[in-house]
mmCIF file of C-alpha atoms and ligand atoms in Angstrom:
data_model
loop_
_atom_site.group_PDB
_atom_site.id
_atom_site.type_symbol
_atom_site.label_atom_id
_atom_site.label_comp_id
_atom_site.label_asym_id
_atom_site.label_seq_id
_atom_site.Cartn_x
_atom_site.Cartn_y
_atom_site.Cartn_z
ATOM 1 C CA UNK A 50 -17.035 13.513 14.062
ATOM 2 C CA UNK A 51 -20.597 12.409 14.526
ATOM 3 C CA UNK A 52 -21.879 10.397 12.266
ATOM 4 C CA UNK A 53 -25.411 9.458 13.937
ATOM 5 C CA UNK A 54 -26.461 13.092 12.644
ATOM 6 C CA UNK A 55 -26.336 11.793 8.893
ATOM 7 C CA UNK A 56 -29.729 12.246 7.356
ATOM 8 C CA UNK A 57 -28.488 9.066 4.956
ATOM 9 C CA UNK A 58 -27.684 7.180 8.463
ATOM 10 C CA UNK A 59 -31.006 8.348 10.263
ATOM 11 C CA UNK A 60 -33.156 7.513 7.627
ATOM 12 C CA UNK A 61 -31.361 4.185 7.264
ATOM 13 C CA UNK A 62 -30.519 1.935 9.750
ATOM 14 C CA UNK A 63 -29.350 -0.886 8.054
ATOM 15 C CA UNK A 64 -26.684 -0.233 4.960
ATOM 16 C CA UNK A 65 -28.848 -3.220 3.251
ATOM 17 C CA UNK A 66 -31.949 -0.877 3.337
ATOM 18 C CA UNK A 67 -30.000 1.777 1.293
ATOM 19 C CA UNK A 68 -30.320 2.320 -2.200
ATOM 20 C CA UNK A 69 -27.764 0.543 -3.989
ATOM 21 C CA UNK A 70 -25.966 3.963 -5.181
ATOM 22 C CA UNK A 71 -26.542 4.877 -1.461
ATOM 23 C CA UNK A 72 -24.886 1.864 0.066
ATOM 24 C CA UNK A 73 -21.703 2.031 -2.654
ATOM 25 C CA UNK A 74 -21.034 4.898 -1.376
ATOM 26 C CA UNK A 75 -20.847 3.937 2.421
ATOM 27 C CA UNK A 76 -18.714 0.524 1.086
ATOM 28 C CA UNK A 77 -16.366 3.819 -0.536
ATOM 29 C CA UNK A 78 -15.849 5.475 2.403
ATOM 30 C CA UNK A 79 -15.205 2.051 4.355
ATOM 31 C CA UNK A 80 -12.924 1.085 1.658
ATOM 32 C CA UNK A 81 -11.270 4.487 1.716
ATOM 33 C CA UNK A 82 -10.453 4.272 5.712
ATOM 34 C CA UNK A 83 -9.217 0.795 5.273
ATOM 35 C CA UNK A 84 -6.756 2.091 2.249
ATOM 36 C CA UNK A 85 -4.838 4.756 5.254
ATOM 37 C CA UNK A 86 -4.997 1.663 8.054
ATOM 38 C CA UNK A 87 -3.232 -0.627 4.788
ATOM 39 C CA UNK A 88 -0.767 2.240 4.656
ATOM 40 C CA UNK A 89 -0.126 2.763 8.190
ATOM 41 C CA UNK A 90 0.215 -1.261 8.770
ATOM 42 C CA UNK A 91 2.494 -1.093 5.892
ATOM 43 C CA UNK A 92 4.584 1.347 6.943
ATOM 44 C CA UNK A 93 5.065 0.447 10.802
ATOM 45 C CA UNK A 94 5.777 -3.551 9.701
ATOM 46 C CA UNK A 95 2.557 -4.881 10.938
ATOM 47 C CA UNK A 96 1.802 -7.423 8.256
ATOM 48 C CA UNK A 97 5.076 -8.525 8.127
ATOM 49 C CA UNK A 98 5.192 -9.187 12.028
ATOM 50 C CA UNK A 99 1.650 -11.034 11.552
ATOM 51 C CA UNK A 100 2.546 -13.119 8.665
ATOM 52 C CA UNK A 101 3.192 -17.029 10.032
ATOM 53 C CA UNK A 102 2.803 -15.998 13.741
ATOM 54 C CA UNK A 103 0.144 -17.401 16.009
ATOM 55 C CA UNK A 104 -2.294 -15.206 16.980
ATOM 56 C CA UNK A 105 -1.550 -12.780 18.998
ATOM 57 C CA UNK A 106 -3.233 -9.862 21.625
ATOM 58 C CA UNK A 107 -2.699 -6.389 20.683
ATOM 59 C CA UNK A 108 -0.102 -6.052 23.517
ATOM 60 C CA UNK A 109 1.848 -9.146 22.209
ATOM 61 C CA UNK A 110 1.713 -7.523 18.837
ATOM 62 C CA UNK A 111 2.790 -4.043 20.290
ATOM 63 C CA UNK A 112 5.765 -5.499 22.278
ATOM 64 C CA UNK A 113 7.002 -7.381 19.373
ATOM 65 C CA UNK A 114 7.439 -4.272 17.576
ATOM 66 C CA UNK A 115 7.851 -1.419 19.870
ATOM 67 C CA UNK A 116 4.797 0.427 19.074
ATOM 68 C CA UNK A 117 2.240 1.445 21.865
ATOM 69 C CA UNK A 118 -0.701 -0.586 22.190
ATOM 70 C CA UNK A 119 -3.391 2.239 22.261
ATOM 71 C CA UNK A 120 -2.622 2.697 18.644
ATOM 72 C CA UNK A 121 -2.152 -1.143 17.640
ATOM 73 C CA UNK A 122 -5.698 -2.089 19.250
ATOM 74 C CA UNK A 123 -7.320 0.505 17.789
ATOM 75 C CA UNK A 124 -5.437 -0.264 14.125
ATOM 76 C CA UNK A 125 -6.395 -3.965 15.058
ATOM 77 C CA UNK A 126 -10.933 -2.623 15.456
ATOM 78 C CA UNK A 127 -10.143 -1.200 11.808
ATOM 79 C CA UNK A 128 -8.302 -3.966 9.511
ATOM 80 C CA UNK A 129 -10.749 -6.528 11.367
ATOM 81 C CA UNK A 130 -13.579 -5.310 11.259
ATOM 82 C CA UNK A 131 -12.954 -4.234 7.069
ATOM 83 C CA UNK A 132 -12.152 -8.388 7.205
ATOM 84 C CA UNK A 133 -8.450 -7.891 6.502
ATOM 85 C CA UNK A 134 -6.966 -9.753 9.879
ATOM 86 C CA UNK A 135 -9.120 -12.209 12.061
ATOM 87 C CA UNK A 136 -9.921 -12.066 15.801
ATOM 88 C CA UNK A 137 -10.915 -15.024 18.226
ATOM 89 C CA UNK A 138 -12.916 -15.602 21.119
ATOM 90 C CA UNK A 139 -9.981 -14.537 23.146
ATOM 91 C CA UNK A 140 -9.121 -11.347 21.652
ATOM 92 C CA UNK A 141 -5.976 -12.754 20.032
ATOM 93 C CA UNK A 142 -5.165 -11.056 16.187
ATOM 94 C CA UNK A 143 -3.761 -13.212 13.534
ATOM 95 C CA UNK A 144 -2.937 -12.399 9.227
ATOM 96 C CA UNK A 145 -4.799 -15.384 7.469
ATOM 97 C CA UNK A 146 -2.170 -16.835 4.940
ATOM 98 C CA UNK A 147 -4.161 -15.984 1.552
ATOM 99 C CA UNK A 148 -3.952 -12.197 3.070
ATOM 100 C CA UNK A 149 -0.731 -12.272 4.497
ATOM 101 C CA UNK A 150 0.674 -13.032 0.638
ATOM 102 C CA UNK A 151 -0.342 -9.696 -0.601
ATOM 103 C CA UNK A 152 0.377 -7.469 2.414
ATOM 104 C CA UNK A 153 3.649 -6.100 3.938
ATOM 105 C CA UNK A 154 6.966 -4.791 2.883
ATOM 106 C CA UNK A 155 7.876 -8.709 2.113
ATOM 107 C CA UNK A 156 4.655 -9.946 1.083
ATOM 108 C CA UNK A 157 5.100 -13.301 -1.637
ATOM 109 C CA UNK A 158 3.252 -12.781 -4.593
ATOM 110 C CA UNK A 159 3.595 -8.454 -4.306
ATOM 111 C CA UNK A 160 2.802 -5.861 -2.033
ATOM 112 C CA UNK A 161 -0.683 -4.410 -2.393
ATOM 113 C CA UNK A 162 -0.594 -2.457 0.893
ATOM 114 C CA UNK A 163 2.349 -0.965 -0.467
ATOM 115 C CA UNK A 164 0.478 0.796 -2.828
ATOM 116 C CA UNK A 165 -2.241 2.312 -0.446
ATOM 117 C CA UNK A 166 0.558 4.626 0.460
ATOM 118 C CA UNK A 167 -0.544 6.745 -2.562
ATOM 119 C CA UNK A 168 -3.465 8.063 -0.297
ATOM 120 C CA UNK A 169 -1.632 9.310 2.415
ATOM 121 C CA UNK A 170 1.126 10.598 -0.020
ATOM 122 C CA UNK A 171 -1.887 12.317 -2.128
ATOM 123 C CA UNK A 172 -4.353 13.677 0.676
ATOM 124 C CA UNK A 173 -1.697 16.074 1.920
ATOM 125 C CA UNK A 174 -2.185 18.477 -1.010
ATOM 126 C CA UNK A 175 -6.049 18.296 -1.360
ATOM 127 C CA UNK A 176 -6.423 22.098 -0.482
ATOM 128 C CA UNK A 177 -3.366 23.172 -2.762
ATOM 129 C CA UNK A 178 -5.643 21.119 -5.793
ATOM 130 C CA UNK A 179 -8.632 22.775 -4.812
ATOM 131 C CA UNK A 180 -6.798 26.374 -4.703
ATOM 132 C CA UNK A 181 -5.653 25.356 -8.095
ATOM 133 C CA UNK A 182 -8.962 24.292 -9.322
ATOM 134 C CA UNK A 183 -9.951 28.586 -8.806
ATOM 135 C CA UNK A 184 -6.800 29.919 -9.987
ATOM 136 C CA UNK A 185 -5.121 27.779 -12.199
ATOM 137 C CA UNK A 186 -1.438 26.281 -11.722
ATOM 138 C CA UNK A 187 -0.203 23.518 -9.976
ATOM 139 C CA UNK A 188 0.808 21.649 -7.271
ATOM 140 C CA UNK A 189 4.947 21.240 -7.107
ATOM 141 C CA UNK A 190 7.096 18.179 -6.714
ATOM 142 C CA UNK A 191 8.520 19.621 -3.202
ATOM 143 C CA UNK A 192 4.712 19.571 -1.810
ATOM 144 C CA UNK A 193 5.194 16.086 -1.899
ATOM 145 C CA UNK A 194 7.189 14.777 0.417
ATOM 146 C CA UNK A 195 7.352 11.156 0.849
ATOM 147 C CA UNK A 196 6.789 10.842 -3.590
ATOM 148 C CA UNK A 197 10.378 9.425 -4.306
ATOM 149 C CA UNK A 198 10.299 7.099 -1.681
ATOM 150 C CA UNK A 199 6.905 5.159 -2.439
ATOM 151 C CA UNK A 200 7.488 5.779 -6.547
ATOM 152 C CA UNK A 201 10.637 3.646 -5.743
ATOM 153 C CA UNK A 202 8.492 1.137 -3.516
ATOM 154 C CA UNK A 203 6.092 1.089 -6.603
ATOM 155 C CA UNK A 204 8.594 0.122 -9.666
ATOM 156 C CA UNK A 205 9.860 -2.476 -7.321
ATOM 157 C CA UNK A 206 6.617 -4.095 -8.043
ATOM 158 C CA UNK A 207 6.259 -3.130 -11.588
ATOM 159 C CA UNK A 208 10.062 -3.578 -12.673
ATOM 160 C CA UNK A 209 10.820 -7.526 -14.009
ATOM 161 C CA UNK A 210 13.613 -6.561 -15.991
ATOM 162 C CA UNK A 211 13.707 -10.370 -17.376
ATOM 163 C CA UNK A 212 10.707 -9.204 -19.067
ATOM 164 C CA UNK A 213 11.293 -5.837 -19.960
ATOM 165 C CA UNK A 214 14.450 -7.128 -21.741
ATOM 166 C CA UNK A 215 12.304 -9.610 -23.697
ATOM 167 C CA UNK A 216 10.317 -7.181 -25.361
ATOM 168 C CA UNK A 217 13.100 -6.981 -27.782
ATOM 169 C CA UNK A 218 14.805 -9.705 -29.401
ATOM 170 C CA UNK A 219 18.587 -9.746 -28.623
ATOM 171 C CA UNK A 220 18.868 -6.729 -26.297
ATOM 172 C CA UNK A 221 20.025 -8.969 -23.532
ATOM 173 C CA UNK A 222 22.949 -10.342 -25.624
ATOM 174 C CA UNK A 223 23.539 -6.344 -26.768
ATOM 175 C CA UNK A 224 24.036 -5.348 -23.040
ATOM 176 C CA UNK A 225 26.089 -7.841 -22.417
ATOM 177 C CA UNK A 226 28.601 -7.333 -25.019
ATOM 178 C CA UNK A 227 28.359 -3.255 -23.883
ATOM 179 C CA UNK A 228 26.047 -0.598 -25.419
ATOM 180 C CA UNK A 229 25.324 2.804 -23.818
ATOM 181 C CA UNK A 230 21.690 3.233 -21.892
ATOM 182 C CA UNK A 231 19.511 6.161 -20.443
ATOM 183 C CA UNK A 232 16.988 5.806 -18.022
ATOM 184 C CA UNK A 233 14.793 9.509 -18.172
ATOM 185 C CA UNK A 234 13.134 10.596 -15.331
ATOM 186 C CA UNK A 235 15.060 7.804 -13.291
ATOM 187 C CA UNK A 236 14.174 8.593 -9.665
ATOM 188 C CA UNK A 237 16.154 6.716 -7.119
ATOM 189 C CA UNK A 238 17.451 4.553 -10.256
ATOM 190 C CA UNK A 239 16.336 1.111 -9.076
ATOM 191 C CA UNK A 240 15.714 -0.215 -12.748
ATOM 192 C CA UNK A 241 19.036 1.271 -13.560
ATOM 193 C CA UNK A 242 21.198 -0.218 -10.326
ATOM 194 C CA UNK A 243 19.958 -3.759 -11.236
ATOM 195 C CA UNK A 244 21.125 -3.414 -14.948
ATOM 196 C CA UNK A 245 24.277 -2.028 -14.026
ATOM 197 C CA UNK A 246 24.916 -5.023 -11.523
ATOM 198 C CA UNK A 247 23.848 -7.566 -14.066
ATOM 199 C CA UNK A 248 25.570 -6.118 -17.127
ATOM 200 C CA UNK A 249 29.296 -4.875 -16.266
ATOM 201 C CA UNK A 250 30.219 -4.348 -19.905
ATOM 202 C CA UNK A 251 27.368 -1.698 -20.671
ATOM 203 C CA UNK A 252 27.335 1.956 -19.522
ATOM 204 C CA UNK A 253 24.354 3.358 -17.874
ATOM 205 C CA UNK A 254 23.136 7.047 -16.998
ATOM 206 C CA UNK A 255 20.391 8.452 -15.146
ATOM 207 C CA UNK A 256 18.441 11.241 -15.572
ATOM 208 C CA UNK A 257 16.433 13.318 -13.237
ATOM 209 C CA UNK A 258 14.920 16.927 -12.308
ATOM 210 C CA UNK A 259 14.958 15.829 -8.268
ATOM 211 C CA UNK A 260 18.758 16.493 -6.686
ATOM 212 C CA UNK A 261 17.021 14.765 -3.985
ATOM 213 C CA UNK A 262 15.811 11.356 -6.032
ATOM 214 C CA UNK A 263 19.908 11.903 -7.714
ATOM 215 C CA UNK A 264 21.529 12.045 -4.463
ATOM 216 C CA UNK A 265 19.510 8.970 -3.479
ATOM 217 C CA UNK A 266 20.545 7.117 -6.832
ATOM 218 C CA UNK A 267 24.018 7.615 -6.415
ATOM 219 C CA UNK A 268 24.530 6.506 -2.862
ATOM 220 C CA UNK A 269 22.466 3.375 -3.572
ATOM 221 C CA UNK A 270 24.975 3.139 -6.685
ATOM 222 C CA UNK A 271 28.316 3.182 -4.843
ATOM 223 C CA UNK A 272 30.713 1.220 -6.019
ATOM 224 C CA UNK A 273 29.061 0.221 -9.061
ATOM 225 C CA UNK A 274 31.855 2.270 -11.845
ATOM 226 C CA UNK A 275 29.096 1.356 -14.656
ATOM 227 C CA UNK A 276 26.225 4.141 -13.703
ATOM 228 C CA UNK A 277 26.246 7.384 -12.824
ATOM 229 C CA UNK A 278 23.421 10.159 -12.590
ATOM 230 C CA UNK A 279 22.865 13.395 -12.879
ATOM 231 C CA UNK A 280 20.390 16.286 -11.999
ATOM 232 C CA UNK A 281 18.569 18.023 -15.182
ATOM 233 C CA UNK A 282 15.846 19.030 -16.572
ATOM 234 C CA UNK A 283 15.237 16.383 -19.409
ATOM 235 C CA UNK A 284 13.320 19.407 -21.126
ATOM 236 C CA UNK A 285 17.333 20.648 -21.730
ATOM 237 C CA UNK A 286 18.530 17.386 -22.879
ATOM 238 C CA UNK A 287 20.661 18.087 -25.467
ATOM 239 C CA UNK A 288 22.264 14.041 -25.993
ATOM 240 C CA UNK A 289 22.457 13.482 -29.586
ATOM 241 C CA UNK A 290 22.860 9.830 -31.130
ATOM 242 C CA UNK A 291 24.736 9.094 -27.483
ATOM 243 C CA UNK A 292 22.825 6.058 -26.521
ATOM 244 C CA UNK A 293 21.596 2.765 -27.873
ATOM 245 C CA UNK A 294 18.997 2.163 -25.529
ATOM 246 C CA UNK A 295 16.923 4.441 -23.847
ATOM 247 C CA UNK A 296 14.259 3.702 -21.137
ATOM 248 C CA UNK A 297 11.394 5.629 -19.134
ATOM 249 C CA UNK A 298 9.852 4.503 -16.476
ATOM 250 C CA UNK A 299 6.375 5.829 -15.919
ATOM 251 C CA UNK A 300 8.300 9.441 -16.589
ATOM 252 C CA UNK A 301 6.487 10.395 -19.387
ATOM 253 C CA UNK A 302 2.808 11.848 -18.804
ATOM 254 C CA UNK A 303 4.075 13.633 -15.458
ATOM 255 C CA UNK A 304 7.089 15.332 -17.706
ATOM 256 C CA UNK A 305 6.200 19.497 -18.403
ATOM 257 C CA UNK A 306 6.120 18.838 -22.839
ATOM 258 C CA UNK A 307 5.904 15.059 -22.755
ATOM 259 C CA UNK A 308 6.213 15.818 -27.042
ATOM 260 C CA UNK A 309 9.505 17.312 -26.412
ATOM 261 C CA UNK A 310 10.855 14.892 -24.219
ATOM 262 C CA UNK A 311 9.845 12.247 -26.668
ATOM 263 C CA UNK A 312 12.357 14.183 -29.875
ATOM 264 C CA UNK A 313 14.800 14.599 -27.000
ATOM 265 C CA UNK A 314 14.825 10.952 -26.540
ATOM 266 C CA UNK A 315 14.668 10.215 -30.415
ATOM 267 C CA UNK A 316 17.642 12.426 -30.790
ATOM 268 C CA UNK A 317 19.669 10.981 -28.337
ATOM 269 C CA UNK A 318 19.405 7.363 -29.669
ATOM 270 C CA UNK A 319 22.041 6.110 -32.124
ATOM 271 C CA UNK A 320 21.147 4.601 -35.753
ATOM 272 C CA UNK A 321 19.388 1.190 -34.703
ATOM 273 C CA UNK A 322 18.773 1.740 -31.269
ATOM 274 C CA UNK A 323 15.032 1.406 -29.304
ATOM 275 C CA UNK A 324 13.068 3.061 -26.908
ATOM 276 C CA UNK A 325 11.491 1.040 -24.039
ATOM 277 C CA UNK A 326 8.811 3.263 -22.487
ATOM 278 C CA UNK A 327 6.549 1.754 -19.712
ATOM 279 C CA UNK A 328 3.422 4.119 -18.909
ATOM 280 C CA UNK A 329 0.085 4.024 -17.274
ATOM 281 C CA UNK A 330 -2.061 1.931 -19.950
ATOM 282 C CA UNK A 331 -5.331 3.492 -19.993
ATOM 283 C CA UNK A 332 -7.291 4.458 -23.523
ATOM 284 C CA UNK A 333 -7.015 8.372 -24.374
ATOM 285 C CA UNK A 334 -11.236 8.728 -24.454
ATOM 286 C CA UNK A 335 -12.709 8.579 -20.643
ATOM 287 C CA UNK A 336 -15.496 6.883 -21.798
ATOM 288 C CA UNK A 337 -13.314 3.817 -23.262
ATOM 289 C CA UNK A 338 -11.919 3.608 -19.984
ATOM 290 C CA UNK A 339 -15.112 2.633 -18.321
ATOM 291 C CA UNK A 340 -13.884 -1.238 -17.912
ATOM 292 C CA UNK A 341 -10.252 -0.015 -16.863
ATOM 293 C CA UNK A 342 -9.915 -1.738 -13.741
ATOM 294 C CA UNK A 343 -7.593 0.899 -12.267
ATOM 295 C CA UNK A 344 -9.498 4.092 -14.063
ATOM 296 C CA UNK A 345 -10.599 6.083 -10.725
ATOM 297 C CA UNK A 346 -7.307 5.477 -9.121
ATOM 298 C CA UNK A 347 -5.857 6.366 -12.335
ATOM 299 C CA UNK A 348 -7.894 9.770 -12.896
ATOM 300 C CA UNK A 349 -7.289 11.058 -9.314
ATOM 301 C CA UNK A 350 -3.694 10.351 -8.502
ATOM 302 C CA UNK A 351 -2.980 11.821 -12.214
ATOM 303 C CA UNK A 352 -5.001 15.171 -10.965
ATOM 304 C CA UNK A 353 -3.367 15.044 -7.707
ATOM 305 C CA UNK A 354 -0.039 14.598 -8.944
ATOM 306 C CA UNK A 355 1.033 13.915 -12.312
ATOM 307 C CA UNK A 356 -0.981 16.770 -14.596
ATOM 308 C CA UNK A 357 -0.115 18.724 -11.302
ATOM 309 C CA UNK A 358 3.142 18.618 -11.073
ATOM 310 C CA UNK A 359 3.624 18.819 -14.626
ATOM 311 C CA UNK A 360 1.361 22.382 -14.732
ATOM 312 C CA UNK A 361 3.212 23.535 -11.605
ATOM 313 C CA UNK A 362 6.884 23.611 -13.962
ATOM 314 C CA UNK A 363 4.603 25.326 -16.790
ATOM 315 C CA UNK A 364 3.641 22.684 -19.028
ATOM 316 C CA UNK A 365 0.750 21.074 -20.292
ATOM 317 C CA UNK A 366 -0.641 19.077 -18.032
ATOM 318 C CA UNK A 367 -0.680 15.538 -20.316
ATOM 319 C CA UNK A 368 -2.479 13.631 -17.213
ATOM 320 C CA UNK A 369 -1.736 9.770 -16.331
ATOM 321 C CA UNK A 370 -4.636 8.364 -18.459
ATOM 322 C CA UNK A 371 -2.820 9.942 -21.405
ATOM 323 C CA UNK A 372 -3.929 6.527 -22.999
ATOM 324 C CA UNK A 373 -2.899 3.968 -25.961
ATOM 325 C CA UNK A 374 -4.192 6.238 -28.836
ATOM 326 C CA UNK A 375 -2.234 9.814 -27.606
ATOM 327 C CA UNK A 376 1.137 7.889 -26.819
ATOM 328 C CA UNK A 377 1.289 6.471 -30.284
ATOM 329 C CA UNK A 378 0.258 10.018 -31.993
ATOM 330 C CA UNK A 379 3.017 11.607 -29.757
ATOM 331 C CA UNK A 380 5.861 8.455 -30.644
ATOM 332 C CA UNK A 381 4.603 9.099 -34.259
ATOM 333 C CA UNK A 382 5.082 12.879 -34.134
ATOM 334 C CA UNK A 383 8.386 12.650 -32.211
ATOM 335 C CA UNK A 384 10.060 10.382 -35.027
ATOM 336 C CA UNK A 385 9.618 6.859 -34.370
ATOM 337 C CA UNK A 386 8.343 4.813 -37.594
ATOM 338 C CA UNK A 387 8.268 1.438 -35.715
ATOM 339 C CA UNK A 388 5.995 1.272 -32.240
ATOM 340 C CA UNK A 389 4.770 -1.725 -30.607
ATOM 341 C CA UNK A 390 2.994 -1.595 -27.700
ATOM 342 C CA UNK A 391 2.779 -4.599 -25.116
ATOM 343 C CA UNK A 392 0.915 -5.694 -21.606
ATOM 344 C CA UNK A 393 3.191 -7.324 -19.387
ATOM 345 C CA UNK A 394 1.497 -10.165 -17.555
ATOM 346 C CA UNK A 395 3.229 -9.013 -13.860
ATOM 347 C CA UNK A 396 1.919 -5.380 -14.399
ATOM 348 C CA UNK A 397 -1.618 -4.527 -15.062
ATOM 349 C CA UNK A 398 -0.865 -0.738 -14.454
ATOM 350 C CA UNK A 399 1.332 0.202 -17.334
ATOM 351 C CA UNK A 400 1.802 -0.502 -21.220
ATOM 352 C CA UNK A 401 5.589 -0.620 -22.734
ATOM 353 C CA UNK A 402 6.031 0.591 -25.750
ATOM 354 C CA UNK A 403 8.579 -0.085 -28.068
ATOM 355 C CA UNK A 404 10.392 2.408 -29.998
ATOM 356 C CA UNK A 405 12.616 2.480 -33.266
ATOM 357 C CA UNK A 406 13.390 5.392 -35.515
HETATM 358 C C1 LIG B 568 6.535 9.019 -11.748
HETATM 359 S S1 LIG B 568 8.214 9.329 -11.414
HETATM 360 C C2 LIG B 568 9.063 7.898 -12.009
HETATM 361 C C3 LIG B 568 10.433 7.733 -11.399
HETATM 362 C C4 LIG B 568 11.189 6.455 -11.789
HETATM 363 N N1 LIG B 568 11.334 6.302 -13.216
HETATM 364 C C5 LIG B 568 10.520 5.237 -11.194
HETATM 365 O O1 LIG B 568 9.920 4.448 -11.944
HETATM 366 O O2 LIG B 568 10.579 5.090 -9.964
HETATM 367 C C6 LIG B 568 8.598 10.567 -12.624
HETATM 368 C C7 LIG B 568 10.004 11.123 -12.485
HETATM 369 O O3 LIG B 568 10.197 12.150 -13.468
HETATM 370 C C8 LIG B 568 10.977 13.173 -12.875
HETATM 371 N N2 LIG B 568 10.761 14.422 -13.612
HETATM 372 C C9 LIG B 568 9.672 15.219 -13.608
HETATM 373 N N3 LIG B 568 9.867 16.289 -14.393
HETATM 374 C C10 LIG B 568 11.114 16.157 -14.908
HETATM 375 C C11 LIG B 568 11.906 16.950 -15.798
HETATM 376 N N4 LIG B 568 11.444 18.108 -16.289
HETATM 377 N N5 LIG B 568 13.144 16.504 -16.109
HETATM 378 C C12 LIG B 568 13.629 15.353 -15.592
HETATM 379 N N6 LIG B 568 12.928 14.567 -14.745
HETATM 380 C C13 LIG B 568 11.690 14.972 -14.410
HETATM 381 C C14 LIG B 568 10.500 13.235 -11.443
HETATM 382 O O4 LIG B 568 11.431 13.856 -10.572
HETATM 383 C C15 LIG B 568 10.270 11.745 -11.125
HETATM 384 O O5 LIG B 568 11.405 11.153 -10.546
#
C-alpha cells in the first residue's frame, strides 16, 4: 500500500494545507487505524502491563508479556505517534496516567479500548454487507465470531445494577423478599449472575437464541441454584403472567419482530409487574440525531450487525437507532399504559425504559 500515489497527498503536502473536509477525512482514517491498534493493545494486555510501570523499551515491554518484539515496536510507532502512549529520548514507552485510566481490561474509570473491539468484530463481514446491499438478506449471528464475547465485555461497562434497580421505587426490597425475573436476549447472563448472587430469595431465567452465549451462561452460573437458562427463540415465547420483572438488555432492536417480542414480554409479566428495557438512545428521525454524540458509530455497527442479523432470521430489520419516539409507539402498541424513559448518568449509549401494563 502506497500512499505517496494519492492525488489528495501529491497535491498536498502538508494535512494543514488541505481543505478542512479534506483534512477530516485524513484525521478519519488516522483515527480509524488507531481504533484496531486500541483493540489489539486491548486484547494482548498492553495497557494493563503499561499502566504504573516506568517506561519501558519495546523489548522490556515484549518480555514482560511474552509477545515478540517485531510486533510490540511496531504497535508502539502506531499508539505514539496517534498520541496515545509517550516515548523519550531513549526510546523507552510509557501509558501517561490520565490515559492509562480509560484503557485496558482493568482500566479505573471504564474501558474505552474495550470498545474499539467492535471494529475488528465488524470489519470481518464488510463483503457479506456489501453482497447484501445487491441482493437483499442478511448477515447471520454465526458470521460473527468473537460477538458474545465483546457484547459481554460491553454490558460490563454499561450494567450498574445499583442503578438499574433504582429506576423503580421498591424493586430492590421486592427481590429480596423473592419475585420471579426474565432477562430476554440474555447472552452470557452477566446482568443476570450478579442478581442471582445478590438476591438468593428471587428466581431468575435467561433467555437466548445462541446455545453458544447459553452454554456460556450456565457454566459461569454453576452453583448458583437461583438461575438457570435456556436456548429459544424469544419469537416462541409462550410465558404467560410467569414473571414479575422482566429485563432486556440492549436485545431489543437486533430481535427479528422487536413488536412481537415486546406482547411476548407484556404477556409474560404478572398483574403489577414492570419492564426494565435498556436500548441504544438515539431519536427515531436521522436528522434529530445530528448532535448524538455516538450517531455514526451507532448507524454503522446497527447496519453491520444489528438490522443484519435481525434480516438474516427474516425479520424486519428495526436498526440500533430505532430511537426515543419508535420505542414508545412500539411499548404503546404492545400494551404498556405507563412508560418512562430515563438516561443513566454511567451510560451515555443506552436509554431504560420503564414498563407497566
Ligand atoms: C446485543 S445482544 C445483548 C446480549 C445481552 N443482553 C448483553 O447485554 O450482553 C442481543 C442478544 O439477543 C439474542 N437474540 C437475537 N435474536 C434472538 C431471538 N430471536 N430470540 C432470543 N434471543 C435472540 C442474541 O443472541 C444476543 O445475545
Amino acid at each position: 500500500m502506497c500512499l505517496a500515489h494519492s492525488s489528495v497527498i501529491e497535491s498536498f503536502a502538508e494535512q494543514s494545507a488541505l481543505p478542512p473536509f479534506a483534512a477530516g477525512l485524513i484525521d478519519t482514517l488516522n483515527k480509524a487505524a488507531t481504533a484496531m491498534s486500541l483493540s489489539i493493545g486491548h486484547r494482548l494486555g498492553i495497557f494493563d502491563a503499561m499502566r504504573d510501570s516506568p517506561p519501558l523499551t519495546p523489548a522490556q515491554l515484549a518480555e514482560r508479556l511474552g509477545l515478540q518484539e517485531r510486533y510490540v515496536a511496531e504497535w508502539l510507532g502506531a499508539v505514539t505517534t496517534a498520541g496515545i502512549t509517550a516515548v523519550d529520548q531513549e526510546g523507552r514507552y510509557s501509558l501517561p496516567a490520565e490515559h492509562a485510566q480509560f484503557l485496558g481490561v482493568d482500566a479505573p474509570l471504564g474501558s474505552m479500548s474495550s470498545m474499539m473491539q467492535w471494529i475488528g468484530v465488524l470489519a470481518p463481514v464488510e463483503s457479506e454487507i456489501i453482497d447484501c446491499f445487491r441482493k437483499g438478506g442478511g448477515v447471520p449471528y454465526s458470521s460473527y465470531p468473537r460477538f458474545h464475547e465483546v457484547m459481554e465485555q460491553e454490558g460490563a461497562l454499561t450494567f450498574d445494577a445499583d442503578a438499574t434497580l433504582g429506576l423503580v421505587a421498591g424493586l430492590a426490597e421486592r427481590l429480596e423478599q423473592g419475585i420471579d425475573v426474565l432477562d430476554v436476549g440474555c447472552g452470557r447472563g452477566r446482568a443476570l449472575r450478579i442478581f442471582a448472587e445478590r438476591f438468593p430469595n428471587s428466581r431468575f431465567v435467561g433467555y437466548d437464541l445462541s446455545a453458544e452465549a447459553i452454554a456460556r451462561a450456565r457454566d459461569n452460573a454453576a452453583g448458583l441454584e437461583n438461575l438457570r437458562f435456556e436456548t429459544l427463540d424469544c419469537m416462541q415465547m409462550r410465558d404467560e403472567g410467569d414473571f414479575d420483572l422482566v429485563f432486556t438488555f440492549d436485545a431489543i432492536h437486533d430481535q427479528p419482530h422487536p413488536p412481537l417480542l415486546l406482547a411476548n414480554i407484556r404477556r409474560a409479566l404478572r398483574e403489577g409487574g414492570v419492564y426494565i428495557g435498556q436500548d441504544i438512545w438515539a431519536h427515531t428521525a436521522v436528522a434529530d440525531n445530528r448532535d448524538h454524540p455516538l450517531a455514526p458509530f451507532v448507524y454503522t455497527i446497527s447496519l453491520m450487525h444489528c438490522m443484519t442479523v435481525s434480516l438474516a432470521q427474516g425479520g424486519i430489520g428495526l436498526g440500533a437507532a430505532w430511537g426515543q419516539e419508535k420505542a414508545f409507539e412500539l411499548l404503546s402498541q404492545a400494551g404498556f399504559g405507563n412508560v418512562e424513559m430515563h438516561r443513566l448518568p454511567h451510560d451515555m449509549q443506552n436509554a431504560y425504559y420503564v414498563c407497566r401494563a
